[in-house]
PDB file of C-alpha atoms in Angstrom:
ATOM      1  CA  UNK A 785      33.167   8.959  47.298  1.00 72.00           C
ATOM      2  CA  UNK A 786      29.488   8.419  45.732  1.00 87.00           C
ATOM      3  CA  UNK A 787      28.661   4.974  44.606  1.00 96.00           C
ATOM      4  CA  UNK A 788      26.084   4.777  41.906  1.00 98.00           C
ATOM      5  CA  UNK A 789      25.153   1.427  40.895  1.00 98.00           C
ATOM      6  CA  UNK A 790      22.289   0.406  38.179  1.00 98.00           C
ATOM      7  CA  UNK A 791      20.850  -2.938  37.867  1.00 98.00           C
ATOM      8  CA  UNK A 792      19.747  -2.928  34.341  1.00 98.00           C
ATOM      9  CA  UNK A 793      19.044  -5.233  30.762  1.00 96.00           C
ATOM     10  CA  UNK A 794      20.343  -4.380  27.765  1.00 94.00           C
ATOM     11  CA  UNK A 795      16.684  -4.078  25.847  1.00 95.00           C
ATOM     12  CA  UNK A 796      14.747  -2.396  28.508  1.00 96.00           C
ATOM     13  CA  UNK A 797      13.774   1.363  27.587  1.00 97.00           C
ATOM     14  CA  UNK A 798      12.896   2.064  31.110  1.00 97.00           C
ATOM     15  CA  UNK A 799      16.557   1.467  31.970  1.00 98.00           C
ATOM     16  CA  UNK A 800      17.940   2.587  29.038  1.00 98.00           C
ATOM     17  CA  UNK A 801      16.527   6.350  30.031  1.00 98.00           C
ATOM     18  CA  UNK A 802      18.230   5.897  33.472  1.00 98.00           C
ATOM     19  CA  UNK A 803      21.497   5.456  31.880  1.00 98.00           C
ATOM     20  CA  UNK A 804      21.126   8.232  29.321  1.00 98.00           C
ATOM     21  CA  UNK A 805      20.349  10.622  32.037  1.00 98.00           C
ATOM     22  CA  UNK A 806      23.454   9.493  34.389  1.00 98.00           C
ATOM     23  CA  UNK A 807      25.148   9.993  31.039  1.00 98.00           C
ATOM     24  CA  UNK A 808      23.734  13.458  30.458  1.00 97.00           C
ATOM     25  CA  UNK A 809      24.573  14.329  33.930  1.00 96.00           C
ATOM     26  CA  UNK A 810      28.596  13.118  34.114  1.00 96.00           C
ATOM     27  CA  UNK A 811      27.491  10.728  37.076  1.00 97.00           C
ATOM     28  CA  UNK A 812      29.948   8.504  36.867  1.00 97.00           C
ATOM     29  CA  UNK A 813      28.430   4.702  37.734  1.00 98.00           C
ATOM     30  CA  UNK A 814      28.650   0.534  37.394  1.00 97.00           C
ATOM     31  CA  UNK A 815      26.222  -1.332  35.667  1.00 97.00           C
ATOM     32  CA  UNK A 816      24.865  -4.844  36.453  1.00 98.00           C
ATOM     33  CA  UNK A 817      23.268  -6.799  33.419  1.00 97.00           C
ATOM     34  CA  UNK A 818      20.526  -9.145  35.100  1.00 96.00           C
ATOM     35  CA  UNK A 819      19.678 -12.110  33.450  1.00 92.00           C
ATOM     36  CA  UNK A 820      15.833 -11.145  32.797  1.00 90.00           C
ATOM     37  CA  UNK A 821      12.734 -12.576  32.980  1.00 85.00           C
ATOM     38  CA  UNK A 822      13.779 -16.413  34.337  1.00 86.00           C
ATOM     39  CA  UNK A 823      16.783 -15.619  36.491  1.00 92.00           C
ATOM     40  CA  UNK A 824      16.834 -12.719  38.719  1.00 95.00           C
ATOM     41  CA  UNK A 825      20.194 -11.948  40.773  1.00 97.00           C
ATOM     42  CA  UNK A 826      19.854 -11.735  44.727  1.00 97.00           C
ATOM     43  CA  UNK A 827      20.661  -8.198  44.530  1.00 98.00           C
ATOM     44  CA  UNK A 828      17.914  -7.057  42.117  1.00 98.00           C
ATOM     45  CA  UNK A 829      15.370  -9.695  45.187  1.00 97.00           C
ATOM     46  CA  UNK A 830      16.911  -7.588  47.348  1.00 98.00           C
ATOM     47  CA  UNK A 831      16.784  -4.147  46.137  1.00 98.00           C
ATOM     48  CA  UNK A 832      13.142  -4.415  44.455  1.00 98.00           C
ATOM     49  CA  UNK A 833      11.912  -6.388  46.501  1.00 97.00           C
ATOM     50  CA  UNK A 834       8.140  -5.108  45.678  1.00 97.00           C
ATOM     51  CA  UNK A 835       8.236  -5.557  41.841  1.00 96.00           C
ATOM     52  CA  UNK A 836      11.788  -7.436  41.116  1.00 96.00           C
ATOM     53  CA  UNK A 837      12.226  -5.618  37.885  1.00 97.00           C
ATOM     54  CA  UNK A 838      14.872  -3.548  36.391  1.00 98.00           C
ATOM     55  CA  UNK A 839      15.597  -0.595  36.824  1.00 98.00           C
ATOM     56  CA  UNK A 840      17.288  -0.182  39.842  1.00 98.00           C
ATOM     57  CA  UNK A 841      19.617   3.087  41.255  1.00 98.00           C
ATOM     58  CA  UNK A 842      21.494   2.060  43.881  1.00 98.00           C
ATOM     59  CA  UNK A 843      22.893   5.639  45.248  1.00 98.00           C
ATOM     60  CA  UNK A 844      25.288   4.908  48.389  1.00 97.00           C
ATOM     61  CA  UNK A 845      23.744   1.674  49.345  1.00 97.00           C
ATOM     62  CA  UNK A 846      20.347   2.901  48.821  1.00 97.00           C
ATOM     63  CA  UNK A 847      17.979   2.078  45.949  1.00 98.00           C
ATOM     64  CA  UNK A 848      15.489   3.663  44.287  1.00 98.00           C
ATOM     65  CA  UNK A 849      13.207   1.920  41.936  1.00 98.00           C
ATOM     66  CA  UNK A 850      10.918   3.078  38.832  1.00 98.00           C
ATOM     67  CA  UNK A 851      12.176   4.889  35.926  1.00 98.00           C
ATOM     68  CA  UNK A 852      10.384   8.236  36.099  1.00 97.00           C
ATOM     69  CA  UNK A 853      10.818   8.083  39.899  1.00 97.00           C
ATOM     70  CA  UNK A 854      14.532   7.271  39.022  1.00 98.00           C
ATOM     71  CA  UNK A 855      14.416   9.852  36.578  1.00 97.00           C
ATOM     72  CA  UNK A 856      13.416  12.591  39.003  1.00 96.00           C
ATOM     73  CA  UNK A 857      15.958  11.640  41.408  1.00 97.00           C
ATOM     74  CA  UNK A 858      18.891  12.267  39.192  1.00 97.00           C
ATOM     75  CA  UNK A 859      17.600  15.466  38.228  1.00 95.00           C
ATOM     76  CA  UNK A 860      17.321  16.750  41.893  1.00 94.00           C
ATOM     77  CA  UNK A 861      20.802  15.183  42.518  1.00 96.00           C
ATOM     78  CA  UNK A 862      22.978  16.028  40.310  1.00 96.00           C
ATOM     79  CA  UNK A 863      20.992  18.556  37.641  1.00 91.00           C
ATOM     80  CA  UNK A 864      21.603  22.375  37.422  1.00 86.00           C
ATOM     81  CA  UNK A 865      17.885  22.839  36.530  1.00 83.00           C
ATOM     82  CA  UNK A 866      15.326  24.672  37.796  1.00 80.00           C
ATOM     83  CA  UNK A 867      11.734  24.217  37.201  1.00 83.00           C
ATOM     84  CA  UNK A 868       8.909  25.502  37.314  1.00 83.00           C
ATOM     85  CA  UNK A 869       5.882  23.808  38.551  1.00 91.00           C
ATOM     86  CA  UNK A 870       3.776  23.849  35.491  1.00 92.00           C
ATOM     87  CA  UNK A 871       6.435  22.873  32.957  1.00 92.00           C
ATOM     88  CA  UNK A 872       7.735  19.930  36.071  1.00 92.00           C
ATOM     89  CA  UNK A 873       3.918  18.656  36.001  1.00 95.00           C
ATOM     90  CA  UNK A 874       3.449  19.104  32.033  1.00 96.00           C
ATOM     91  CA  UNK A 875       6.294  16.575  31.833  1.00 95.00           C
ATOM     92  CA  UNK A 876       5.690  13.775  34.558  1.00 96.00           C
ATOM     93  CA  UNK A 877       2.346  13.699  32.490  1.00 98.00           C
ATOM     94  CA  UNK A 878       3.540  13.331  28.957  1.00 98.00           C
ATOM     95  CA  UNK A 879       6.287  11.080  30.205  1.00 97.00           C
ATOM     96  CA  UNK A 880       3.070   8.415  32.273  1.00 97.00           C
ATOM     97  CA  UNK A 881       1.167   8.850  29.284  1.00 98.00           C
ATOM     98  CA  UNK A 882       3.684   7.105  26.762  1.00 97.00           C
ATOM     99  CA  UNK A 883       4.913   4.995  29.673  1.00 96.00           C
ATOM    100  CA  UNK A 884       0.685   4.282  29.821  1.00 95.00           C
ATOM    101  CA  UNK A 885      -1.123   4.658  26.823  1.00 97.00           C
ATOM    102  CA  UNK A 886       1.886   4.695  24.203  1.00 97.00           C
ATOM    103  CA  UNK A 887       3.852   1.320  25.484  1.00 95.00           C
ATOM    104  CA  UNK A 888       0.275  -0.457  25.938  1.00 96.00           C
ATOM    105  CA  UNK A 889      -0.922   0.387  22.374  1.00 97.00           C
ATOM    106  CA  UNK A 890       2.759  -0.672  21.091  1.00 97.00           C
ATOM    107  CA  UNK A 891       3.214  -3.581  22.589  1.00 96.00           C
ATOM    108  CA  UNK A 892      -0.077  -5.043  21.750  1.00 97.00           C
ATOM    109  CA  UNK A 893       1.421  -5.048  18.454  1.00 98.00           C
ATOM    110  CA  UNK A 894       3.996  -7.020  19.410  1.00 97.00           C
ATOM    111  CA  UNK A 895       1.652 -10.068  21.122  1.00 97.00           C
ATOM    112  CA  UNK A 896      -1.654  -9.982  18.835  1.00 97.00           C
ATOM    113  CA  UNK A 897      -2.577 -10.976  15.680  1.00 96.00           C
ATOM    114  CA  UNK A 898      -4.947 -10.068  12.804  1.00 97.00           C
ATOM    115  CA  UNK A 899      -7.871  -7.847  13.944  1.00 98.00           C
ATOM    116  CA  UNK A 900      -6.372  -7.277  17.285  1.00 97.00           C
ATOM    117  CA  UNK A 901      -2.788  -6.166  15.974  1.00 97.00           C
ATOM    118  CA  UNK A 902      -4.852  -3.533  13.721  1.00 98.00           C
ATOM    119  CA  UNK A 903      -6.886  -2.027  16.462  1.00 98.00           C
ATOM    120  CA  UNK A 904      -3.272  -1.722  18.164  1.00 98.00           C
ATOM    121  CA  UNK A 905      -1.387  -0.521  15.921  1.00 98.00           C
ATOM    122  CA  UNK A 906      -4.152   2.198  15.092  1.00 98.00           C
ATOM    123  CA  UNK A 907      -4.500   2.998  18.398  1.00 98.00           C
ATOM    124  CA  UNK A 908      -0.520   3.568  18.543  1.00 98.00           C
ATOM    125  CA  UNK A 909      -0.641   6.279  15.643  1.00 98.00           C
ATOM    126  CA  UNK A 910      -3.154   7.828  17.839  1.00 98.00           C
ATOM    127  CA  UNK A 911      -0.752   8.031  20.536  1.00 98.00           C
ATOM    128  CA  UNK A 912       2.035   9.153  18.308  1.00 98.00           C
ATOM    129  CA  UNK A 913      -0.440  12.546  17.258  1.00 98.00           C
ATOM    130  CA  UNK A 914      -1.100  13.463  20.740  1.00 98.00           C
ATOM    131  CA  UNK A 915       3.054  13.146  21.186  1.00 98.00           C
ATOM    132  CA  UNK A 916       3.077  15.258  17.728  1.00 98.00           C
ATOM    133  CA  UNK A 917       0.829  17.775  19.399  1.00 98.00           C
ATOM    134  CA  UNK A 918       2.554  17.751  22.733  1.00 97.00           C
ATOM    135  CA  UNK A 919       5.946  18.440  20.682  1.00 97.00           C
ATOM    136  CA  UNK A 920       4.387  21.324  18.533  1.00 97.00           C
ATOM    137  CA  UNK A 921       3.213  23.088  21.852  1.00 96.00           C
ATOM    138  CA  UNK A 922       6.295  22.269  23.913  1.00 95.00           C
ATOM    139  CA  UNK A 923       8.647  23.668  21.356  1.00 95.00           C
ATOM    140  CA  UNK A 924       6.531  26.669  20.153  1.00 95.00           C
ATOM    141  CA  UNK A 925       5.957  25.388  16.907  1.00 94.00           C
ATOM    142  CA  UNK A 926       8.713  23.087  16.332  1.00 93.00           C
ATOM    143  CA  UNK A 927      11.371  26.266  16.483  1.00 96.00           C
ATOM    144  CA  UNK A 928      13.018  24.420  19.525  1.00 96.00           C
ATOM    145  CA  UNK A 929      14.525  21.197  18.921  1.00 97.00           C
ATOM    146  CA  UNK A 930      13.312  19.529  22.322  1.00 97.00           C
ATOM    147  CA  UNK A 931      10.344  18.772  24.303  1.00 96.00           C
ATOM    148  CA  UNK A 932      12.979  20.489  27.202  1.00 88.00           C
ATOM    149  CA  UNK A 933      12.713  23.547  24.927  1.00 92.00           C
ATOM    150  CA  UNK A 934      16.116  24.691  23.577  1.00 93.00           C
ATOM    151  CA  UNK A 935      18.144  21.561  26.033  1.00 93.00           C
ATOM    152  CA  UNK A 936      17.556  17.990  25.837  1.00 96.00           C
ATOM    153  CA  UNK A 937      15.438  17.695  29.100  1.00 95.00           C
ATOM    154  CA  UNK A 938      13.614  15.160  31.403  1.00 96.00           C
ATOM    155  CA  UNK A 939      10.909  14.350  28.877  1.00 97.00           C
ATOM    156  CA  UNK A 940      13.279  13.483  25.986  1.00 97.00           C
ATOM    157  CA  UNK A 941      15.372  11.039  27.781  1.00 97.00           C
ATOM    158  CA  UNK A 942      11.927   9.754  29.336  1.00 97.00           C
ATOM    159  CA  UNK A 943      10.645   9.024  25.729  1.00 98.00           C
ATOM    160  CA  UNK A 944      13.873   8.554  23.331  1.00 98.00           C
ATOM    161  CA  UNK A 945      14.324   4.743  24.217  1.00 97.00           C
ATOM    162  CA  UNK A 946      11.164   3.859  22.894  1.00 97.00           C
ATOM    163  CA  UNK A 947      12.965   5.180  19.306  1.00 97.00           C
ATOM    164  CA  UNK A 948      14.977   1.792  19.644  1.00 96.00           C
ATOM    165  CA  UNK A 949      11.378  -0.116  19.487  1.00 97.00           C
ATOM    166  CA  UNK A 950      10.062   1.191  16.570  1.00 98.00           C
ATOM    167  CA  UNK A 951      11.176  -1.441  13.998  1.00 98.00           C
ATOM    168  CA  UNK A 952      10.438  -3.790  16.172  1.00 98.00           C
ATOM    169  CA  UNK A 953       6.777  -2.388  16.290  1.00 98.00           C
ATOM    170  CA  UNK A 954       6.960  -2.184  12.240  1.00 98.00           C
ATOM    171  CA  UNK A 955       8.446  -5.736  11.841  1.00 98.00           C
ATOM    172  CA  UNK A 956       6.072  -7.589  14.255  1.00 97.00           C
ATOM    173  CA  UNK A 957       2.611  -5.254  13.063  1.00 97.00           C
ATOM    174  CA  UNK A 958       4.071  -5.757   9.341  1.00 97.00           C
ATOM    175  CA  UNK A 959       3.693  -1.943   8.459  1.00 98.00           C
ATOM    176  CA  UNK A 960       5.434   1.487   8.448  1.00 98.00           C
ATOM    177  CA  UNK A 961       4.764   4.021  10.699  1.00 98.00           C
ATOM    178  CA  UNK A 962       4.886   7.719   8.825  1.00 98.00           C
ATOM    179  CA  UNK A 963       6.942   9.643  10.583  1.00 98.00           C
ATOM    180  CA  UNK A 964       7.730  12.206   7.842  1.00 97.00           C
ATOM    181  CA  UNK A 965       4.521  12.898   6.799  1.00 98.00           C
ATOM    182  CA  UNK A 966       2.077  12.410   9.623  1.00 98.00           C
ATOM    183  CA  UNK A 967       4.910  13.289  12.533  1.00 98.00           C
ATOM    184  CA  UNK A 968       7.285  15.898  11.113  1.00 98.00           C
ATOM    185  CA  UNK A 969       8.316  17.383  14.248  1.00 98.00           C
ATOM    186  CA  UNK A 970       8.669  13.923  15.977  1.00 98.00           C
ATOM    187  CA  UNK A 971      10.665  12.749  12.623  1.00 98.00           C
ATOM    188  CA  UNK A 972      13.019  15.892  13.598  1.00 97.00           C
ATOM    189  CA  UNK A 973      13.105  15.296  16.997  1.00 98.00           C
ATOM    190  CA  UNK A 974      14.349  11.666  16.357  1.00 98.00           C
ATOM    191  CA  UNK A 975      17.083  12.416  14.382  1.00 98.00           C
ATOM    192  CA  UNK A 976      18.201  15.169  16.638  1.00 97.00           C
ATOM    193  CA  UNK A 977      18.052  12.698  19.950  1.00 98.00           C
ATOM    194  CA  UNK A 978      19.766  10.263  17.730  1.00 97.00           C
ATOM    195  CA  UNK A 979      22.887  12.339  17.567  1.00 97.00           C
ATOM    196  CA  UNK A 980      23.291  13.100  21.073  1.00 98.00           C
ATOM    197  CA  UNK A 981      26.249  10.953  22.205  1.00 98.00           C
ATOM    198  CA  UNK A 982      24.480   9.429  25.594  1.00 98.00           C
ATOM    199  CA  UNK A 983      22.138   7.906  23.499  1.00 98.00           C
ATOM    200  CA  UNK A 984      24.576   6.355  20.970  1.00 98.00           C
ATOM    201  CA  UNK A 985      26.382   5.257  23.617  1.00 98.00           C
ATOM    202  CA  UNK A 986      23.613   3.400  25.850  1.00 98.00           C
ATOM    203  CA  UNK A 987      20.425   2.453  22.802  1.00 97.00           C
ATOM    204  CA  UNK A 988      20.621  -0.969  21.880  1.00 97.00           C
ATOM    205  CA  UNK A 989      20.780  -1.313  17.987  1.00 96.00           C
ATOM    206  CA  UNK A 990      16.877  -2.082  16.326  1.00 96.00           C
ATOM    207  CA  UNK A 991      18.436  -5.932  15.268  1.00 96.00           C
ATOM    208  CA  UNK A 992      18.972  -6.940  19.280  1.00 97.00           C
ATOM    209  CA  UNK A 993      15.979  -4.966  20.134  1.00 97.00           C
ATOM    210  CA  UNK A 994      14.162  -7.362  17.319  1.00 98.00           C
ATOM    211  CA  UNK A 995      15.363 -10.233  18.460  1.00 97.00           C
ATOM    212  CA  UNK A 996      13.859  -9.604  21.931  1.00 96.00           C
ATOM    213  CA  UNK A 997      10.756  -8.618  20.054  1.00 96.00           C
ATOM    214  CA  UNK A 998      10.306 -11.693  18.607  1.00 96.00           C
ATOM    215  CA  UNK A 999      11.186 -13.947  21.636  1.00 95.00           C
ATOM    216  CA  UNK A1000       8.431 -11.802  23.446  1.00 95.00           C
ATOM    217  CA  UNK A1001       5.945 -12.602  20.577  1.00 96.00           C
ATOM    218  CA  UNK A1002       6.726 -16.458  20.835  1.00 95.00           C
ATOM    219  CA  UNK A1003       5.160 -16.375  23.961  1.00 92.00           C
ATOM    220  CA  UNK A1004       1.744 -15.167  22.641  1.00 91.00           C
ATOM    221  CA  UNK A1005       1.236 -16.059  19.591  1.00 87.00           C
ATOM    222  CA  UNK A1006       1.306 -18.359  17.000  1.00 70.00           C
ATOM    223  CA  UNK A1007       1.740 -16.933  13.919  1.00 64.00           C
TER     224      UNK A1007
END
């Protein structure tokens, strides 16, 4: 019998989209909260040994570390899908670039202050109109509901977590980001991933997700 174990916190979006996909997937699996940043179990030493963060598969005994890397894994495990190589490589790249140049520009909102915090949180609408553009050609137009085309795919559990994050970017950068008239199709796309019952089941609510927010943002700045 397969043992799937995840070593995971409760806030992360990086383990948030493991457990969505293991959700999506029927893999049936334990999870084990870790204590994060100050107190690290021995298994999480042991099983990420290089960068002791979360997430962590363990699959049999064996673990395999990094959410997109993760992500991969359970789609050549246990998915029915077959790619092709363009639409497999137009994916891993959308999916580094918000993990890249999305998360940076966000979370820069979250740690600076006054001329900084501007510069990031215009640099983070930036980010959101390439995703807007990426979305328009992905789903010809916005007549498919997903980046995955007509099936909610790789790249969508990749980047719904960060959904979660979003007040917390508005609350901390003390401004609203317009998704409904500067990101229609991402506005749509939100709702729709919203529904899905893998991500109500496994996205923390925005309150806890603020509350981690603001503990970060203690640690930076003094407001």
């Amino acid at each position: 019998m397969e043992q799937v174990k995840v070593l995971t916190s409760t806030t992360s979006p990086f383990a948030a989209r493991v457990l969505i996909a293991l959700e999506e997937k029927g893999v049936k699996y334990e999870c084990q909260e870790e204590d994060l940043p100050f107190n690290k179990s021995d298994l999480l030493l042991e099983m990420n040994p290089v960068y002791k963060k979360v997430p962590v598969l363990i699959h049999n005994g064996k673990p395999i570390c990094e959410s997109l890397i993760i992500l991969e894994y359970i789609y050549d495990t246990w998915g029915s899908e077959k790619f092709l190589p363009y639409d497999r490589a137009l994916a891993r790249f959308w999916a580094d670039f918000a993990d890249k140049k999305l998360l940076e520009s966000s979370f820069r909102i979250v740690i600076s202050k006054d001329e900084a915090q501007e510069q990031a949180k215009r640099d983070m609408l930036e980010n959101l109109q390439f995703l807007e553009g990426a979305l328009k050609d992905m789903s010809k137009g916005g007549s498919l509901p997903f980046f995955g085309g007509k099936d909610f795919g790789f790249l969508d559990i990749a980047l719904t977590p960060y959904v979660s994050w979003f007040h917390t970017f508005e609350t901390t950068g003390n401004f609203k980001i317009p998704f409904e008239t500067e990101y229609p199709l991402l506005d749509a796309w939100i709702k729709r991933c919203m529904e899905r019952e893998s991500v109500k089941k496994i996205l923390p609510s925005s309150d806890r997700v603020l509350q981690t927010g603001l503990e970060i943002r203690k640690r930076f700045v003094v407001d």
